Structure formats: structure tokens, C-alpha cells
PDB file of C-alpha atoms and ligand atoms in Angstrom:
ATOM      1  CA  MET A 949       0.000   0.000   0.000  1.00 61.00           C
ATOM      2  CA  ALA A 950       1.258   3.495  -0.794  1.00 87.00           C
ATOM      3  CA  ILE A 951       2.768   5.403   2.117  1.00 93.00           C
ATOM      4  CA  THR A 952       1.917   9.083   2.077  1.00 96.00           C
ATOM      5  CA  MET A 953       5.012  11.256   1.867  1.00 98.00           C
ATOM      6  CA  LYS A 954       3.223  14.559   1.166  1.00 98.00           C
ATOM      7  CA  GLY A 955       4.890  17.452   2.943  1.00 98.00           C
ATOM      8  CA  LYS A 956       8.069  15.520   3.802  1.00 98.00           C
ATOM      9  CA  ASP A 957      11.532  16.997   3.266  1.00 98.00           C
ATOM     10  CA  LEU A 958      14.347  15.117   1.564  1.00 98.00           C
ATOM     11  CA  VAL A 959      17.456  16.216   3.414  1.00 98.00           C
ATOM     12  CA  SER A 960      19.164  12.842   3.915  1.00 98.00           C
ATOM     13  CA  ILE A 961      18.438   9.229   2.944  1.00 98.00           C
ATOM     14  CA  HIS A 962      19.085   8.449   6.612  1.00 98.00           C
ATOM     15  CA  ASP A 963      15.756  10.200   7.414  1.00 98.00           C
ATOM     16  CA  LEU A 964      13.755   7.962   5.038  1.00 98.00           C
ATOM     17  CA  SER A 965      12.357   4.580   6.012  1.00 97.00           C
ATOM     18  CA  ARG A 966      13.248   1.626   3.837  1.00 97.00           C
ATOM     19  CA  GLU A 967       9.640   1.526   2.600  1.00 97.00           C
ATOM     20  CA  GLU A 968       9.774   5.209   1.628  1.00 98.00           C
ATOM     21  CA  THR A 969      13.067   4.656  -0.188  1.00 98.00           C
ATOM     22  CA  GLU A 970      11.561   1.723  -2.093  1.00 98.00           C
ATOM     23  CA  GLN A 971       8.480   3.777  -2.891  1.00 98.00           C
ATOM     24  CA  ILE A 972      10.658   6.489  -4.477  1.00 98.00           C
ATOM     25  CA  LEU A 973      12.400   3.872  -6.654  1.00 98.00           C
ATOM     26  CA  ASP A 974       9.120   2.179  -7.616  1.00 98.00           C
ATOM     27  CA  THR A 975       7.479   5.506  -8.469  1.00 98.00           C
ATOM     28  CA  ALA A 976      10.521   6.489 -10.532  1.00 98.00           C
ATOM     29  CA  HIS A 977      10.120   3.275 -12.528  1.00 98.00           C
ATOM     30  CA  ILE A 978       6.470   4.087 -13.285  1.00 98.00           C
ATOM     31  CA  LEU A 979       7.290   7.690 -14.239  1.00 98.00           C
ATOM     32  CA  LYS A 980      10.159   6.555 -16.456  1.00 98.00           C
ATOM     33  CA  MET A 981       7.853   4.114 -18.275  1.00 98.00           C
ATOM     34  CA  LYS A 982       5.174   6.783 -18.739  1.00 98.00           C
ATOM     35  CA  HIS A 983       7.783   9.160 -20.122  1.00 98.00           C
ATOM     36  CA  LYS A 984       9.221   6.586 -22.536  1.00 98.00           C
ATOM     37  CA  LEU A 985       5.689   5.818 -23.776  1.00 98.00           C
ATOM     38  CA  GLY A 986       5.080   9.516 -24.387  1.00 98.00           C
ATOM     39  CA  GLU A 987       2.277   9.690 -21.834  1.00 98.00           C
ATOM     40  CA  ILE A 988       1.504  13.165 -20.510  1.00 98.00           C
ATOM     41  CA  TYR A 989       1.187  13.092 -16.712  1.00 98.00           C
ATOM     42  CA  HIS A 990       0.651  16.326 -14.801  1.00 98.00           C
ATOM     43  CA  PRO A 991       0.237  15.605 -11.061  1.00 98.00           C
ATOM     44  CA  LEU A 992       1.980  18.888 -10.153  1.00 98.00           C
ATOM     45  CA  LYS A 993      -0.135  21.145 -12.369  1.00 98.00           C
ATOM     46  CA  GLY A 994      -0.241  24.642 -10.885  1.00 98.00           C
ATOM     47  CA  LYS A 995       2.651  23.971  -8.493  1.00 98.00           C
ATOM     48  CA  ALA A 996       6.020  25.741  -8.405  1.00 98.00           C
ATOM     49  CA  LEU A 997       9.477  24.639  -7.286  1.00 98.00           C
ATOM     50  CA  GLY A 998      12.186  27.145  -6.329  1.00 98.00           C
ATOM     51  CA  MET A 999      15.734  25.947  -7.061  1.00 98.00           C
ATOM     52  CA  ILE A1000      18.430  27.699  -5.013  1.00 98.00           C
ATOM     53  CA  PHE A1001      21.941  27.141  -6.386  1.00 98.00           C
ATOM     54  CA  GLN A1002      24.904  28.428  -4.359  1.00 96.00           C
ATOM     55  CA  LYS A1003      27.196  26.094  -6.363  1.00 97.00           C
ATOM     56  CA  SER A1004      27.395  25.189 -10.084  1.00 96.00           C
ATOM     57  CA  SER A1005      25.375  22.392 -11.627  1.00 98.00           C
ATOM     58  CA  THR A1006      24.691  20.754 -14.963  1.00 98.00           C
ATOM     59  CA  ARG A1007      22.652  17.636 -14.130  1.00 98.00           C
ATOM     60  CA  THR A1008      20.794  18.751 -11.018  1.00 98.00           C
ATOM     61  CA  ARG A1009      19.626  22.026 -12.489  1.00 98.00           C
ATOM     62  CA  VAL A1010      18.502  20.640 -15.830  1.00 98.00           C
ATOM     63  CA  SER A1011      16.901  17.457 -14.475  1.00 98.00           C
ATOM     64  CA  PHE A1012      14.912  19.274 -11.778  1.00 98.00           C
ATOM     65  CA  GLU A1013      13.782  22.023 -14.137  1.00 98.00           C
ATOM     66  CA  VAL A1014      12.759  19.689 -16.953  1.00 98.00           C
ATOM     67  CA  GLY A1015      11.303  17.189 -14.470  1.00 98.00           C
ATOM     68  CA  MET A1016       9.078  19.824 -12.919  1.00 98.00           C
ATOM     69  CA  TRP A1017       7.908  20.913 -16.366  1.00 98.00           C
ATOM     70  CA  GLN A1018       7.140  17.302 -17.372  1.00 98.00           C
ATOM     71  CA  LEU A1019       5.002  16.951 -14.223  1.00 98.00           C
ATOM     72  CA  GLY A1020       2.968  19.994 -15.220  1.00 98.00           C
ATOM     73  CA  GLY A1021       4.585  22.419 -12.770  1.00 98.00           C
ATOM     74  CA  TYR A1022       6.937  25.356 -12.968  1.00 98.00           C
ATOM     75  CA  ALA A1023      10.571  25.568 -11.797  1.00 98.00           C
ATOM     76  CA  LEU A1024      12.271  28.803 -10.863  1.00 98.00           C
ATOM     77  CA  PHE A1025      16.096  29.029 -10.962  1.00 98.00           C
ATOM     78  CA  LEU A1026      17.506  31.098  -8.105  1.00 97.00           C
ATOM     79  CA  GLY A1027      21.260  31.521  -8.601  1.00 94.00           C
ATOM     80  CA  ALA A1028      23.799  32.608  -6.014  1.00 85.00           C
ATOM     81  CA  ASN A1029      23.330  36.291  -6.851  1.00 89.00           C
ATOM     82  CA  ASP A1030      19.562  36.258  -7.287  1.00 89.00           C
ATOM     83  CA  LEU A1031      18.441  36.195  -3.666  1.00 93.00           C
ATOM     84  CA  GLN A1032      18.960  38.517  -0.695  1.00 94.00           C
ATOM     85  CA  LEU A1033      20.573  35.538   1.095  1.00 91.00           C
ATOM     86  CA  ASN A1034      24.034  36.664   0.020  1.00 87.00           C
ATOM     87  CA  ARG A1035      23.275  40.155   1.366  1.00 89.00           C
ATOM     88  CA  GLY A1036      22.532  38.930   4.840  1.00 91.00           C
ATOM     89  CA  GLU A1037      18.852  37.936   4.850  1.00 95.00           C
ATOM     90  CA  THR A1038      18.660  34.915   7.140  1.00 96.00           C
ATOM     91  CA  ILE A1039      17.950  31.430   5.891  1.00 96.00           C
ATOM     92  CA  ALA A1040      14.921  31.259   8.179  1.00 97.00           C
ATOM     93  CA  ASP A1041      13.405  34.453   6.756  1.00 97.00           C
ATOM     94  CA  THR A1042      14.185  33.285   3.218  1.00 97.00           C
ATOM     95  CA  ALA A1043      12.346  30.036   3.954  1.00 97.00           C
ATOM     96  CA  ARG A1044       9.317  31.841   5.441  1.00 98.00           C
ATOM     97  CA  ASN A1045       9.049  34.116   2.405  1.00 98.00           C
ATOM     98  CA  LEU A1046       9.607  31.482  -0.243  1.00 98.00           C
ATOM     99  CA  SER A1047       7.024  29.229   1.430  1.00 98.00           C
ATOM    100  CA  ARG A1048       4.378  31.876   0.652  1.00 98.00           C
ATOM    101  CA  TYR A1049       4.991  31.569  -3.106  1.00 98.00           C
ATOM    102  CA  LEU A1050       6.323  28.100  -3.736  1.00 98.00           C
ATOM    103  CA  ASP A1051       5.149  24.501  -3.241  1.00 98.00           C
ATOM    104  CA  GLY A1052       8.667  23.104  -2.837  1.00 98.00           C
ATOM    105  CA  ILE A1053      12.272  24.298  -2.527  1.00 98.00           C
ATOM    106  CA  MET A1054      15.349  22.519  -3.879  1.00 98.00           C
ATOM    107  CA  ILE A1055      18.655  23.833  -2.555  1.00 98.00           C
ATOM    108  CA  ARG A1056      22.303  23.174  -3.437  1.00 98.00           C
ATOM    109  CA  THR A1057      24.674  24.833  -1.014  1.00 98.00           C
ATOM    110  CA  PHE A1058      27.839  24.468   1.075  1.00 97.00           C
ATOM    111  CA  ALA A1059      26.942  23.988   4.760  1.00 98.00           C
ATOM    112  CA  HIS A1060      24.593  21.079   5.404  1.00 98.00           C
ATOM    113  CA  GLN A1061      23.241  22.934   8.428  1.00 98.00           C
ATOM    114  CA  ASP A1062      21.809  25.578   6.046  1.00 97.00           C
ATOM    115  CA  VAL A1063      19.533  22.958   4.473  1.00 98.00           C
ATOM    116  CA  ILE A1064      18.416  21.758   7.895  1.00 98.00           C
ATOM    117  CA  GLU A1065      17.592  25.355   8.882  1.00 98.00           C
ATOM    118  CA  LEU A1066      15.783  25.999   5.611  1.00 98.00           C
ATOM    119  CA  ALA A1067      13.689  22.865   6.118  1.00 98.00           C
ATOM    120  CA  GLU A1068      12.889  23.808   9.730  1.00 98.00           C
ATOM    121  CA  SER A1069      11.599  27.273   8.794  1.00 98.00           C
ATOM    122  CA  SER A1070       9.894  26.337   5.556  1.00 98.00           C
ATOM    123  CA  SER A1071       6.257  25.237   5.439  1.00 98.00           C
ATOM    124  CA  VAL A1072       6.779  23.550   2.049  1.00 98.00           C
ATOM    125  CA  PRO A1073       8.983  20.480   1.374  1.00 98.00           C
ATOM    126  CA  VAL A1074      12.727  21.070   1.032  1.00 98.00           C
ATOM    127  CA  ILE A1075      14.921  18.881  -1.190  1.00 99.00           C
ATOM    128  CA  ASN A1076      18.679  18.683  -0.692  1.00 99.00           C
ATOM    129  CA  GLY A1077      20.320  19.119  -4.106  1.00 98.00           C
ATOM    130  CA  LEU A1078      23.828  18.621  -2.618  1.00 98.00           C
ATOM    131  CA  THR A1079      25.700  19.967   0.377  1.00 98.00           C
ATOM    132  CA  ASP A1080      29.299  19.515   1.504  1.00 98.00           C
ATOM    133  CA  LEU A1081      28.009  16.569   3.567  1.00 98.00           C
ATOM    134  CA  LEU A1082      25.425  14.758   1.408  1.00 99.00           C
ATOM    135  CA  HIS A1083      23.992  14.256  -2.087  1.00 99.00           C
ATOM    136  CA  PRO A1084      20.813  12.204  -1.538  1.00 99.00           C
ATOM    137  CA  CYS A1085      19.109  12.778  -4.929  1.00 99.00           C
ATOM    138  CA  GLN A1086      22.177  11.464  -6.726  1.00 99.00           C
ATOM    139  CA  VAL A1087      22.312   8.325  -4.607  1.00 99.00           C
ATOM    140  CA  LEU A1088      18.582   7.608  -4.959  1.00 99.00           C
ATOM    141  CA  ALA A1089      19.134   7.790  -8.742  1.00 99.00           C
ATOM    142  CA  ASP A1090      22.171   5.521  -8.326  1.00 99.00           C
ATOM    143  CA  LEU A1091      20.216   2.917  -6.345  1.00 99.00           C
ATOM    144  CA  PHE A1092      17.509   3.031  -9.013  1.00 99.00           C
ATOM    145  CA  THR A1093      20.143   2.545 -11.741  1.00 99.00           C
ATOM    146  CA  ILE A1094      21.811  -0.394  -9.989  1.00 98.00           C
ATOM    147  CA  ARG A1095      18.410  -2.004  -9.403  1.00 98.00           C
ATOM    148  CA  GLU A1096      17.562  -1.544 -13.110  1.00 98.00           C
ATOM    149  CA  LYS A1097      20.770  -3.292 -14.138  1.00 98.00           C
ATOM    150  CA  LYS A1098      20.917  -6.030 -11.479  1.00 98.00           C
ATOM    151  CA  ASN A1099      17.189  -6.405 -10.688  1.00 97.00           C
ATOM    152  CA  ASN A1100      17.995  -6.209  -6.990  1.00 96.00           C
ATOM    153  CA  LEU A1101      20.072  -4.331  -4.428  1.00 98.00           C
ATOM    154  CA  ILE A1102      20.188  -6.671  -1.437  1.00 98.00           C
ATOM    155  CA  GLY A1103      23.586  -8.249  -0.876  1.00 98.00           C
ATOM    156  CA  LEU A1104      25.374  -6.416  -3.706  1.00 98.00           C
ATOM    157  CA  LYS A1105      28.866  -5.107  -2.982  1.00 98.00           C
ATOM    158  CA  LEU A1106      29.641  -1.512  -3.955  1.00 98.00           C
ATOM    159  CA  ALA A1107      33.237  -0.316  -3.619  1.00 98.00           C
ATOM    160  CA  TYR A1108      33.625   3.455  -3.580  1.00 99.00           C
ATOM    161  CA  ILE A1109      37.188   4.535  -4.392  1.00 98.00           C
ATOM    162  CA  GLY A1110      38.139   8.107  -3.529  1.00 98.00           C
ATOM    163  CA  ASP A1111      37.408  10.992  -1.215  1.00 98.00           C
ATOM    164  CA  GLY A1112      35.238  10.353   1.851  1.00 98.00           C
ATOM    165  CA  ASN A1113      32.967  13.177   0.671  1.00 98.00           C
ATOM    166  CA  ASN A1114      29.265  13.959   0.154  1.00 98.00           C
ATOM    167  CA  MET A1115      28.939  11.122  -2.389  1.00 99.00           C
ATOM    168  CA  ALA A1116      30.610   8.584  -0.118  1.00 99.00           C
ATOM    169  CA  HIS A1117      28.340   9.647   2.745  1.00 98.00           C
ATOM    170  CA  SER A1118      25.090   9.360   0.805  1.00 99.00           C
ATOM    171  CA  LEU A1119      26.167   6.015  -0.687  1.00 99.00           C
ATOM    172  CA  MET A1120      26.755   4.783   2.866  1.00 99.00           C
ATOM    173  CA  PHE A1121      23.277   5.920   3.949  1.00 98.00           C
ATOM    174  CA  GLY A1122      21.599   4.592   0.794  1.00 98.00           C
ATOM    175  CA  GLY A1123      23.417   1.262   0.782  1.00 98.00           C
ATOM    176  CA  ALA A1124      22.818   0.781   4.496  1.00 98.00           C
ATOM    177  CA  LYS A1125      19.092   1.424   4.058  1.00 98.00           C
ATOM    178  CA  MET A1126      18.784  -1.069   1.186  1.00 98.00           C
ATOM    179  CA  GLY A1127      20.880  -3.976   2.478  1.00 98.00           C
ATOM    180  CA  MET A1128      24.016  -3.526   0.367  1.00 98.00           C
ATOM    181  CA  HIS A1129      27.670  -4.081   1.281  1.00 98.00           C
ATOM    182  CA  ILE A1130      29.386  -0.708   0.992  1.00 99.00           C
ATOM    183  CA  VAL A1131      33.159  -0.440   1.090  1.00 98.00           C
ATOM    184  CA  ILE A1132      34.602   3.065   1.213  1.00 99.00           C
ATOM    185  CA  CYS A1133      38.257   3.164   0.217  1.00 98.00           C
ATOM    186  CA  SER A1134      39.991   6.502   0.790  1.00 98.00           C
ATOM    187  CA  PRO A1135      43.532   7.702   1.478  1.00 98.00           C
ATOM    188  CA  SER A1136      44.380   7.952   5.136  1.00 97.00           C
ATOM    189  CA  GLY A1137      43.035  11.246   6.481  1.00 97.00           C
ATOM    190  CA  PHE A1138      40.258  11.401   3.838  1.00 98.00           C
ATOM    191  CA  GLU A1139      37.932   8.789   5.319  1.00 98.00           C
ATOM    192  CA  PRO A1140      34.206   9.517   5.687  1.00 98.00           C
ATOM    193  CA  ASP A1141      32.806  11.600   8.512  1.00 98.00           C
ATOM    194  CA  PRO A1142      32.759   9.569  11.775  1.00 98.00           C
ATOM    195  CA  GLU A1143      29.139  10.509  12.596  1.00 98.00           C
ATOM    196  CA  VAL A1144      27.920   9.447   9.132  1.00 98.00           C
ATOM    197  CA  THR A1145      29.854   6.200   9.588  1.00 98.00           C
ATOM    198  CA  ARG A1146      28.268   5.603  12.991  1.00 98.00           C
ATOM    199  CA  LEU A1147      24.711   6.327  11.800  1.00 98.00           C
ATOM    200  CA  SER A1148      25.038   4.313   8.593  1.00 98.00           C
ATOM    201  CA  LYS A1149      26.340   1.333  10.586  1.00 98.00           C
ATOM    202  CA  LEU A1150      23.237   1.566  12.792  1.00 98.00           C
ATOM    203  CA  ASP A1151      21.011   1.518   9.676  1.00 98.00           C
ATOM    204  CA  ALA A1152      23.087  -1.336   8.243  1.00 98.00           C
ATOM    205  CA  ALA A1153      22.541  -3.459  11.343  1.00 98.00           C
ATOM    206  CA  LYS A1154      18.763  -3.284  10.694  1.00 97.00           C
ATOM    207  CA  SER A1155      18.881  -4.151   6.978  1.00 97.00           C
ATOM    208  CA  GLY A1156      21.656  -6.759   6.877  1.00 98.00           C
ATOM    209  CA  ALA A1157      23.964  -4.306   5.080  1.00 98.00           C
ATOM    210  CA  THR A1158      27.611  -3.755   5.992  1.00 98.00           C
ATOM    211  CA  ILE A1159      29.721  -0.591   5.962  1.00 98.00           C
ATOM    212  CA  THR A1160      33.489  -1.060   5.764  1.00 98.00           C
ATOM    213  CA  ILE A1161      36.240   1.558   5.564  1.00 98.00           C
ATOM    214  CA  LYS A1162      39.498   0.588   3.815  1.00 97.00           C
ATOM    215  CA  ASN A1163      42.647   2.226   2.423  1.00 97.00           C
ATOM    216  CA  ASP A1164      43.718  -0.273  -0.284  1.00 98.00           C
ATOM    217  CA  PRO A1165      41.824   0.020  -3.629  1.00 98.00           C
ATOM    218  CA  ALA A1166      42.931  -3.432  -4.918  1.00 98.00           C
ATOM    219  CA  GLU A1167      41.552  -5.081  -1.784  1.00 98.00           C
ATOM    220  CA  ALA A1168      38.398  -2.925  -1.761  1.00 98.00           C
ATOM    221  CA  VAL A1169      37.252  -3.894  -5.277  1.00 98.00           C
ATOM    222  CA  GLN A1170      37.636  -7.649  -4.786  1.00 98.00           C
ATOM    223  CA  ALA A1171      34.341  -9.359  -5.746  1.00 97.00           C
ATOM    224  CA  ALA A1172      32.699  -5.939  -6.165  1.00 98.00           C
ATOM    225  CA  ASP A1173      29.463  -5.747  -8.191  1.00 98.00           C
ATOM    226  CA  VAL A1174      29.823  -1.975  -8.512  1.00 98.00           C
ATOM    227  CA  ILE A1175      32.843   0.325  -8.481  1.00 99.00           C
ATOM    228  CA  TYR A1176      31.984   3.956  -7.818  1.00 99.00           C
ATOM    229  CA  THR A1177      34.179   7.018  -7.921  1.00 99.00           C
ATOM    230  CA  ASP A1178      33.910  10.805  -7.736  1.00 98.00           C
ATOM    231  CA  VAL A1179      36.197  13.795  -8.190  1.00 98.00           C
ATOM    232  CA  TRP A1180      39.142  14.089  -5.811  1.00 98.00           C
ATOM    233  CA  THR A1181      38.485  17.804  -5.306  1.00 98.00           C
ATOM    234  CA  SER A1182      34.875  18.684  -4.609  1.00 98.00           C
ATOM    235  CA  MET A1183      33.290  22.092  -5.164  1.00 98.00           C
ATOM    236  CA  GLY A1184      34.551  24.549  -2.574  1.00 97.00           C
ATOM    237  CA  MET A1185      37.915  22.771  -2.071  1.00 97.00           C
ATOM    238  CA  GLU A1186      39.669  24.081  -5.168  1.00 97.00           C
ATOM    239  CA  THR A1187      42.688  25.452  -3.232  1.00 98.00           C
ATOM    240  CA  GLU A1188      43.581  21.838  -2.294  1.00 98.00           C
ATOM    241  CA  TYR A1189      43.557  20.654  -5.929  1.00 98.00           C
ATOM    242  CA  GLU A1190      47.331  20.218  -6.486  1.00 98.00           C
ATOM    243  CA  GLN A1191      47.881  18.512  -3.144  1.00 98.00           C
ATOM    244  CA  ARG A1192      44.940  16.168  -3.678  1.00 98.00           C
ATOM    245  CA  LEU A1193      46.260  15.079  -7.107  1.00 98.00           C
ATOM    246  CA  LYS A1194      49.289  13.677  -5.285  1.00 98.00           C
ATOM    247  CA  THR A1195      47.442  12.238  -2.288  1.00 98.00           C
ATOM    248  CA  PHE A1196      44.864  10.404  -4.404  1.00 98.00           C
ATOM    249  CA  SER A1197      47.091   9.166  -7.263  1.00 98.00           C
ATOM    250  CA  ARG A1198      46.884   5.525  -6.040  1.00 98.00           C
ATOM    251  CA  PHE A1199      43.065   5.785  -6.011  1.00 98.00           C
ATOM    252  CA  GLN A1200      42.415   5.984  -9.758  1.00 98.00           C
ATOM    253  CA  VAL A1201      39.741   3.743 -11.269  1.00 98.00           C
ATOM    254  CA  ASN A1202      41.575   2.317 -14.296  1.00 98.00           C
ATOM    255  CA  GLY A1203      41.703  -0.900 -16.341  1.00 98.00           C
ATOM    256  CA  ALA A1204      44.110  -2.620 -13.942  1.00 98.00           C
ATOM    257  CA  LEU A1205      41.832  -1.968 -10.961  1.00 98.00           C
ATOM    258  CA  LEU A1206      38.750  -3.161 -12.856  1.00 97.00           C
ATOM    259  CA  GLU A1207      40.384  -6.531 -13.491  1.00 96.00           C
ATOM    260  CA  LYS A1208      40.350  -7.212  -9.768  1.00 97.00           C
ATOM    261  CA  ALA A1209      36.556  -6.856  -9.499  1.00 96.00           C
ATOM    262  CA  LYS A1210      33.800  -9.190 -10.778  1.00 97.00           C
ATOM    263  CA  GLU A1211      33.767  -9.780 -14.531  1.00 97.00           C
ATOM    264  CA  ASP A1212      30.387  -8.047 -14.892  1.00 98.00           C
ATOM    265  CA  VAL A1213      31.230  -5.152 -12.543  1.00 98.00           C
ATOM    266  CA  LEU A1214      29.340  -1.893 -13.130  1.00 98.00           C
ATOM    267  CA  VAL A1215      31.337   1.354 -13.071  1.00 98.00           C
ATOM    268  CA  MET A1216      29.573   4.433 -11.754  1.00 99.00           C
ATOM    269  CA  HIS A1217      30.419   8.117 -11.334  1.00 98.00           C
ATOM    270  CA  CYS A1218      28.032  10.880 -10.299  1.00 98.00           C
ATOM    271  CA  LEU A1219      29.720  13.259 -12.800  1.00 98.00           C
ATOM    272  CA  PRO A1220      31.238  15.692 -13.593  1.00 98.00           C
ATOM    273  CA  ALA A1221      34.302  13.463 -14.140  1.00 98.00           C
ATOM    274  CA  HIS A1222      37.880  14.644 -14.209  1.00 98.00           C
ATOM    275  CA  ARG A1223      39.066  12.225 -16.872  1.00 98.00           C
ATOM    276  CA  GLY A1224      42.647  11.066 -16.325  1.00 98.00           C
ATOM    277  CA  GLU A1225      42.410  11.791 -12.599  1.00 98.00           C
ATOM    278  CA  GLU A1226      39.926   9.656 -10.617  1.00 98.00           C
ATOM    279  CA  ILE A1227      38.897   7.671 -13.729  1.00 98.00           C
ATOM    280  CA  THR A1228      40.530   6.902 -17.065  1.00 98.00           C
ATOM    281  CA  ASP A1229      38.913   7.433 -20.484  1.00 98.00           C
ATOM    282  CA  GLU A1230      39.252   3.699 -21.089  1.00 98.00           C
ATOM    283  CA  VAL A1231      37.046   2.918 -18.082  1.00 98.00           C
ATOM    284  CA  ILE A1232      34.472   5.707 -18.265  1.00 98.00           C
ATOM    285  CA  ASP A1233      33.950   5.085 -22.002  1.00 98.00           C
ATOM    286  CA  GLY A1234      34.266   1.296 -21.645  1.00 98.00           C
ATOM    287  CA  PRO A1235      31.649  -1.491 -21.552  1.00 98.00           C
ATOM    288  CA  HIS A1236      31.272  -1.564 -17.749  1.00 98.00           C
ATOM    289  CA  SER A1237      30.426   2.128 -17.444  1.00 98.00           C
ATOM    290  CA  ILE A1238      26.815   3.152 -16.800  1.00 98.00           C
ATOM    291  CA  VAL A1239      27.510   6.798 -15.968  1.00 98.00           C
ATOM    292  CA  PHE A1240      25.100   8.315 -18.490  1.00 98.00           C
ATOM    293  CA  ASP A1241      22.272   5.985 -17.428  1.00 98.00           C
ATOM    294  CA  GLN A1242      22.863   7.275 -13.918  1.00 98.00           C
ATOM    295  CA  ALA A1243      22.715  10.832 -15.172  1.00 98.00           C
ATOM    296  CA  GLU A1244      19.456  10.168 -17.055  1.00 98.00           C
ATOM    297  CA  ASN A1245      17.885   8.546 -14.025  1.00 99.00           C
ATOM    298  CA  ARG A1246      18.318  11.740 -12.003  1.00 99.00           C
ATOM    299  CA  LEU A1247      15.356  13.001 -14.043  1.00 98.00           C
ATOM    300  CA  HIS A1248      13.057  10.063 -13.322  1.00 99.00           C
ATOM    301  CA  VAL A1249      13.969   9.708  -9.650  1.00 99.00           C
ATOM    302  CA  GLN A1250      13.655  13.408  -8.870  1.00 98.00           C
ATOM    303  CA  LYS A1251      10.283  13.474 -10.625  1.00 98.00           C
ATOM    304  CA  ALA A1252       9.251  10.661  -8.274  1.00 98.00           C
ATOM    305  CA  ILE A1253      10.518  12.592  -5.242  1.00 98.00           C
ATOM    306  CA  MET A1254       8.636  15.733  -6.281  1.00 98.00           C
ATOM    307  CA  ALA A1255       5.436  13.879  -7.171  1.00 98.00           C
ATOM    308  CA  LEU A1256       5.483  12.103  -3.792  1.00 98.00           C
ATOM    309  CA  ILE A1257       6.330  14.973  -1.461  1.00 98.00           C
ATOM    310  CA  MET A1258       4.887  18.085  -3.164  1.00 98.00           C
TER     311      MET A1258
HETATM  312  N1   CP B2478      25.985  14.782 -10.269  1.00 93.88           N
HETATM  313  C1   CP B2478      25.574  16.057 -10.143  1.00 93.88           C
HETATM  314  O1   CP B2478      24.947  16.447  -9.145  1.00 93.88           O
HETATM  315  O2   CP B2478      25.884  16.850 -11.199  1.00 93.88           O
HETATM  316  P1   CP B2478      25.776  18.444 -11.252  1.00 93.88           P
HETATM  317  O3   CP B2478      26.816  18.972 -10.277  1.00 93.88           O
HETATM  318  O4   CP B2478      26.078  18.795 -12.664  1.00 93.88           O
HETATM  319  O5   CP B2478      24.406  18.857 -10.830  1.00 93.88           O
HETATM  320  N1  NVA B2479      31.682  15.538  -4.644  1.00 93.88           N
HETATM  321  C1  NVA B2479      31.299  16.372  -5.755  1.00 93.88           C
HETATM  322  C2  NVA B2479      29.982  15.924  -6.316  1.00 93.88           C
HETATM  323  C3  NVA B2479      29.487  16.724  -7.496  1.00 93.88           C
HETATM  324  C4  NVA B2479      28.172  16.250  -8.009  1.00 93.88           C
HETATM  325  C5  NVA B2479      31.237  17.812  -5.312  1.00 93.88           C
HETATM  326  O1  NVA B2479      30.687  18.083  -4.241  1.00 93.88           O
HETATM  327  O2  NVA B2479      31.761  18.677  -6.015  1.00 93.88           O
END
């Protein structure tokens, strides 16, 4: 039976129940089918989504905007210089005002706490479009993509090679919720946040998932069903770029690393990719890569999120 999610925020996958997570994936499947069949479906007719972007975006911006339009609603792009936020208006006041015009707010920003505050003061649902801590919409699309390819998530091993960043954190929460075995392999000093690790291990204990932190990529990818990577230098950390190139050089996803995983391993990347750094052309353009399917599925999964909560 459908669980009502109307009015809920999507700040972290950790806040969703397993049933809600499954409902998002199932709804995304239905919406994807409708779209492929050319069926017009307008459950959000007359509704508006505000999209606050304090950081750049290709996929998130376009998939939310087009997704909202396909659902019959309207999406409003609010760039870093378009709001009074950057001139000192508080997040709480911004939320109270925007709630009077909009039916939902998507926000991409730096501090995760800002999204929590926005959600607390907003009377309409708030969707986290990426913070320094988490990227839940990406990982819901990733879970959907893995399930499409493997017909199942339970018991699959996903090895994430790289920075213990927002992507690593949301993969830990998503994998833990859905019963997967998540291995995060990062250079020493770049491991995931200890609180995210603690909470995801608690979720994992309920679902039969496991969360493991390692430092050796060759060991991490052994028997992996999925290898995942992300940029070594995330948005906002650009001053560390040169240093990170050196620190992460052993953590490249290349042909030699792929050979150590399962023969039918899937290779994933949230994109944008820095080709030649965290992933080689050979791998990202090779037969194991499903990165553009992931990117497409942002559209279908975010449409499901909006249709369920708005
Ligand atoms: N993966 C992702 O969120 O891409 P954008 O930064 O282009 O939105
Ligand atoms: N970790 C990356 C993800 C981009 C989608 C960043 O935050 O820049």
C-alpha cells in the first residue's frame, strides 16, 4: 500500500524509512515508463518549485527544471546572486518568504546545516540538491540505476574509491538502508565523517547491510558488483587541488583496478568526471560504465521525489 510522503523533506536518505526509499524507486520506474511511452502526466499542475543554487550544476539544475515541467509544474532558478541571502537575509526568513509563493524548494549549497535550517523554517517540502556533507538525490538515482541493471540491491557489494565526501556519505546511507555491502576506500586522512559512519552502521545493522572503511583500492574492489568514484576535489575545495592530485594518485579507477573486481562489474560516477584523474577514459567510455544511465535517471527519480512529497 502506498505510504503518504506529502509534505516531507528530503534532506538525507538516513531520514527515510526503507519503505519510503523503495516507494521512491518504484514511483521512478512508473514515471520513467510513462515518459518513454510519451504519456503526458501532470500531477503537479499549478505547483512551483524554487531551485536555489549556491554552487554550479549541470545535471541537477537541468533534471529538476525539466522534471518539474514534465510533471505539469513550474521551476524557478535562483542563482547565487539572485536572492537577498548573500546580502545577509537569514535562511529562516528566506524560507518563510519562499514558502508563501512556492510549493517546494530545492537547494544546493555548502553547509549542510543551512539545508536543515531551511527545512525547519519552511512550510513547504525542502529537497537537498547537494551539500558539503550529502547528495541524496544522486544516490537515490544511483540505487535506481543499480536495481535496473541487477534487478535487486540486497547483498550487492559496492566499492567506492576516492574521497570520503558527500557522495561517499550518501552512498553509505543509501546502501545501508537497502541492504548492500558498501566499502569506502579513501587515502588515510580522507575517510568519511565519523558521525555518518556511525549512523550508517546503525542503519546497516537493521537491513543486513555492511559498511566497511578501507585504504587499499585493490583489496576494496575484490568481488565488487559496482565500483563507484567521484572527483578528488569537490566544489569549494579548489585550493587543495594540487595537493589532492598527489594524495589520491593511487586511487584511480583504471583498467588494472577493474580486473580485480567481478567480470560483470558496473562502473559508476556521479559526474562531472575529471578524466585522467579519478577515472581513465578507457574505463568511463568502456563497456562496464553506466555513468550516463545514472545521469538520465536523475530526471526520473527526482520526478518521483517531487510527485510524492509536493
Ligand atoms: N551529479 C551532479 O549532481 O551533477 P551536477 O553537479 O552537474 O548537478
Ligand atoms: N563531490 C562532488 C559531487 C558533485 C556532483 C562535489 O561536491 O563537487
